[in-house]
């Protein structure tokens, strides 16, 4: 699974981080402007469950096989 997070759409709400219990760690980091954005720790651990996608209201997360 390839997971990408659109940093422009991400609001840093942390919902994906809470939803992803067993896959890659999702961190909340600050970008250079001080805005919180989600970052995937190790995409190769992604289980493809799509929980993060379903909770992300701005639609910032994309999963591809
Ligand atoms: S759920 Fe979406 S908007 Fe919220 S931190 Fe994760 S990627 Fe960003
Ligand atoms: S698809 Fe599932 S395992 Fe992969 S990052 Fe999202 S919540 Fe985590």
PDB file of C-alpha atoms and ligand atoms in Angstrom:
ATOM      1  CA  UNK A   1       0.000   0.000   0.000  1.00  0.00           C
ATOM      2  CA  UNK A   2       1.148   3.447  -0.859  1.00  0.00           C
ATOM      3  CA  UNK A   3      -0.226   6.118   1.447  1.00  0.00           C
ATOM      4  CA  UNK A   4       0.107   9.813   0.799  1.00  0.00           C
ATOM      5  CA  UNK A   5      -1.072  12.766   2.840  1.00  0.00           C
ATOM      6  CA  UNK A   6      -1.744  16.033   1.071  1.00  0.00           C
ATOM      7  CA  UNK A   7      -0.142  18.554   3.391  1.00  0.00           C
ATOM      8  CA  UNK A   8      -2.149  21.395   1.885  1.00  0.00           C
ATOM      9  CA  UNK A   9      -5.455  19.722   2.748  1.00  0.00           C
ATOM     10  CA  UNK A  10      -4.383  18.343   6.151  1.00  0.00           C
ATOM     11  CA  UNK A  11      -5.659  20.390   9.094  1.00  0.00           C
ATOM     12  CA  UNK A  12      -3.593  18.518  11.703  1.00  0.00           C
ATOM     13  CA  UNK A  13      -6.718  17.284  13.507  1.00  0.00           C
ATOM     14  CA  UNK A  14      -5.065  13.979  14.487  1.00  0.00           C
ATOM     15  CA  UNK A  15      -8.078  11.786  13.629  1.00  0.00           C
ATOM     16  CA  UNK A  16      -5.970   9.557  11.353  1.00  0.00           C
ATOM     17  CA  UNK A  17      -3.422   9.063  14.096  1.00  0.00           C
ATOM     18  CA  UNK A  18      -6.126   7.823  16.478  1.00  0.00           C
ATOM     19  CA  UNK A  19      -7.725   5.616  13.809  1.00  0.00           C
ATOM     20  CA  UNK A  20      -4.507   3.869  12.818  1.00  0.00           C
ATOM     21  CA  UNK A  21      -4.050   1.429  15.657  1.00  0.00           C
ATOM     22  CA  UNK A  22      -1.968  -1.308  14.100  1.00  0.00           C
ATOM     23  CA  UNK A  23      -0.418   0.008  10.939  1.00  0.00           C
ATOM     24  CA  UNK A  24       2.351   2.538  10.399  1.00  0.00           C
ATOM     25  CA  UNK A  25       2.715   5.176  13.042  1.00  0.00           C
ATOM     26  CA  UNK A  26       1.149   8.456  12.001  1.00  0.00           C
ATOM     27  CA  UNK A  27       2.779  11.457  13.611  1.00  0.00           C
ATOM     28  CA  UNK A  28       1.705  15.063  13.859  1.00  0.00           C
ATOM     29  CA  UNK A  29       4.583  17.333  13.001  1.00  0.00           C
ATOM     30  CA  UNK A  30       4.933  21.060  12.502  1.00  0.00           C
ATOM     31  CA  UNK A  31       5.883  22.243   9.056  1.00  0.00           C
ATOM     32  CA  UNK A  32       8.159  25.209   8.464  1.00  0.00           C
ATOM     33  CA  UNK A  33       5.225  27.603   8.890  1.00  0.00           C
ATOM     34  CA  UNK A  34       4.334  26.105  12.278  1.00  0.00           C
ATOM     35  CA  UNK A  35       1.220  24.384  10.893  1.00  0.00           C
ATOM     36  CA  UNK A  36       0.495  20.903  12.257  1.00  0.00           C
ATOM     37  CA  UNK A  37       0.445  18.228   9.555  1.00  0.00           C
ATOM     38  CA  UNK A  38       0.193  14.439   9.593  1.00  0.00           C
ATOM     39  CA  UNK A  39       3.178  12.378   8.490  1.00  0.00           C
ATOM     40  CA  UNK A  40       3.265   8.607   7.988  1.00  0.00           C
ATOM     41  CA  UNK A  41       6.060   6.930   9.930  1.00  0.00           C
ATOM     42  CA  UNK A  42       6.550   3.717   7.967  1.00  0.00           C
ATOM     43  CA  UNK A  43       4.166   3.316   5.007  1.00  0.00           C
ATOM     44  CA  UNK A  44       5.274  -0.299   4.427  1.00  0.00           C
ATOM     45  CA  UNK A  45       3.389  -1.314   7.600  1.00  0.00           C
ATOM     46  CA  UNK A  46       0.084  -0.040   6.219  1.00  0.00           C
ATOM     47  CA  UNK A  47      -2.612  -2.743   6.376  1.00  0.00           C
ATOM     48  CA  UNK A  48      -4.862  -1.026   3.839  1.00  0.00           C
ATOM     49  CA  UNK A  49      -7.800  -0.907   6.269  1.00  0.00           C
ATOM     50  CA  UNK A  50      -8.701   2.628   5.109  1.00  0.00           C
ATOM     51  CA  UNK A  51      -9.719   3.719   8.599  1.00  0.00           C
ATOM     52  CA  UNK A  52      -7.561   6.824   8.308  1.00  0.00           C
ATOM     53  CA  UNK A  53      -9.148   7.689   4.954  1.00  0.00           C
ATOM     54  CA  UNK A  54     -12.667   7.364   6.346  1.00  0.00           C
ATOM     55  CA  UNK A  55     -12.037   9.669   9.320  1.00  0.00           C
ATOM     56  CA  UNK A  56     -10.164  12.353   7.380  1.00  0.00           C
ATOM     57  CA  UNK A  57     -12.801  15.018   6.751  1.00  0.00           C
ATOM     58  CA  UNK A  58     -10.750  17.146   4.320  1.00  0.00           C
ATOM     59  CA  UNK A  59      -9.952  14.058   2.221  1.00  0.00           C
ATOM     60  CA  UNK A  60      -6.203  14.541   2.560  1.00  0.00           C
ATOM     61  CA  UNK A  61      -5.260  10.854   2.573  1.00  0.00           C
ATOM     62  CA  UNK A  62      -4.870   8.706  -0.542  1.00  0.00           C
ATOM     63  CA  UNK A  63      -4.180   4.966  -0.584  1.00  0.00           C
ATOM     64  CA  UNK A  64      -2.934   3.125  -3.648  1.00  0.00           C
ATOM     65  CA  UNK A  65      -2.004  -0.491  -4.214  1.00  0.00           C
TER      66      UNK A  65
HETATM   67  S1  LIG B   1      -7.253  13.042   9.611  1.00  0.00           S
HETATM   68 FE1  LIG B   1      -6.704  14.135   7.737  1.00  0.00          FE
HETATM   69  S2  LIG B   1      -6.757  16.302   8.304  1.00  0.00           S
HETATM   70 FE2  LIG B   1      -6.666  15.118  10.223  1.00  0.00          FE
HETATM   71  S3  LIG B   1      -4.454  14.977  10.705  1.00  0.00           S
HETATM   72 FE3  LIG B   1      -5.012  13.149   9.517  1.00  0.00          FE
HETATM   73  S4  LIG B   1      -4.524  13.698   7.373  1.00  0.00           S
HETATM   74 FE4  LIG B   1      -4.637  15.593   8.542  1.00  0.00          FE
HETATM   75  S1  LIG B   2      -5.021   2.363   5.899  1.00  0.00           S
HETATM   76 FE1  LIG B   2      -5.198   1.577   8.020  1.00  0.00          FE
HETATM   77  S2  LIG B   2      -3.147   0.798   8.520  1.00  0.00           S
HETATM   78 FE2  LIG B   2      -2.914   2.098   6.716  1.00  0.00          FE
HETATM   79  S3  LIG B   2      -2.336   4.122   7.559  1.00  0.00           S
HETATM   80 FE3  LIG B   2      -4.595   4.082   7.305  1.00  0.00          FE
HETATM   81  S4  LIG B   2      -5.457   3.425   9.271  1.00  0.00           S
HETATM   82 FE4  LIG B   2      -3.242   2.920   9.249  1.00  0.00          FE
END
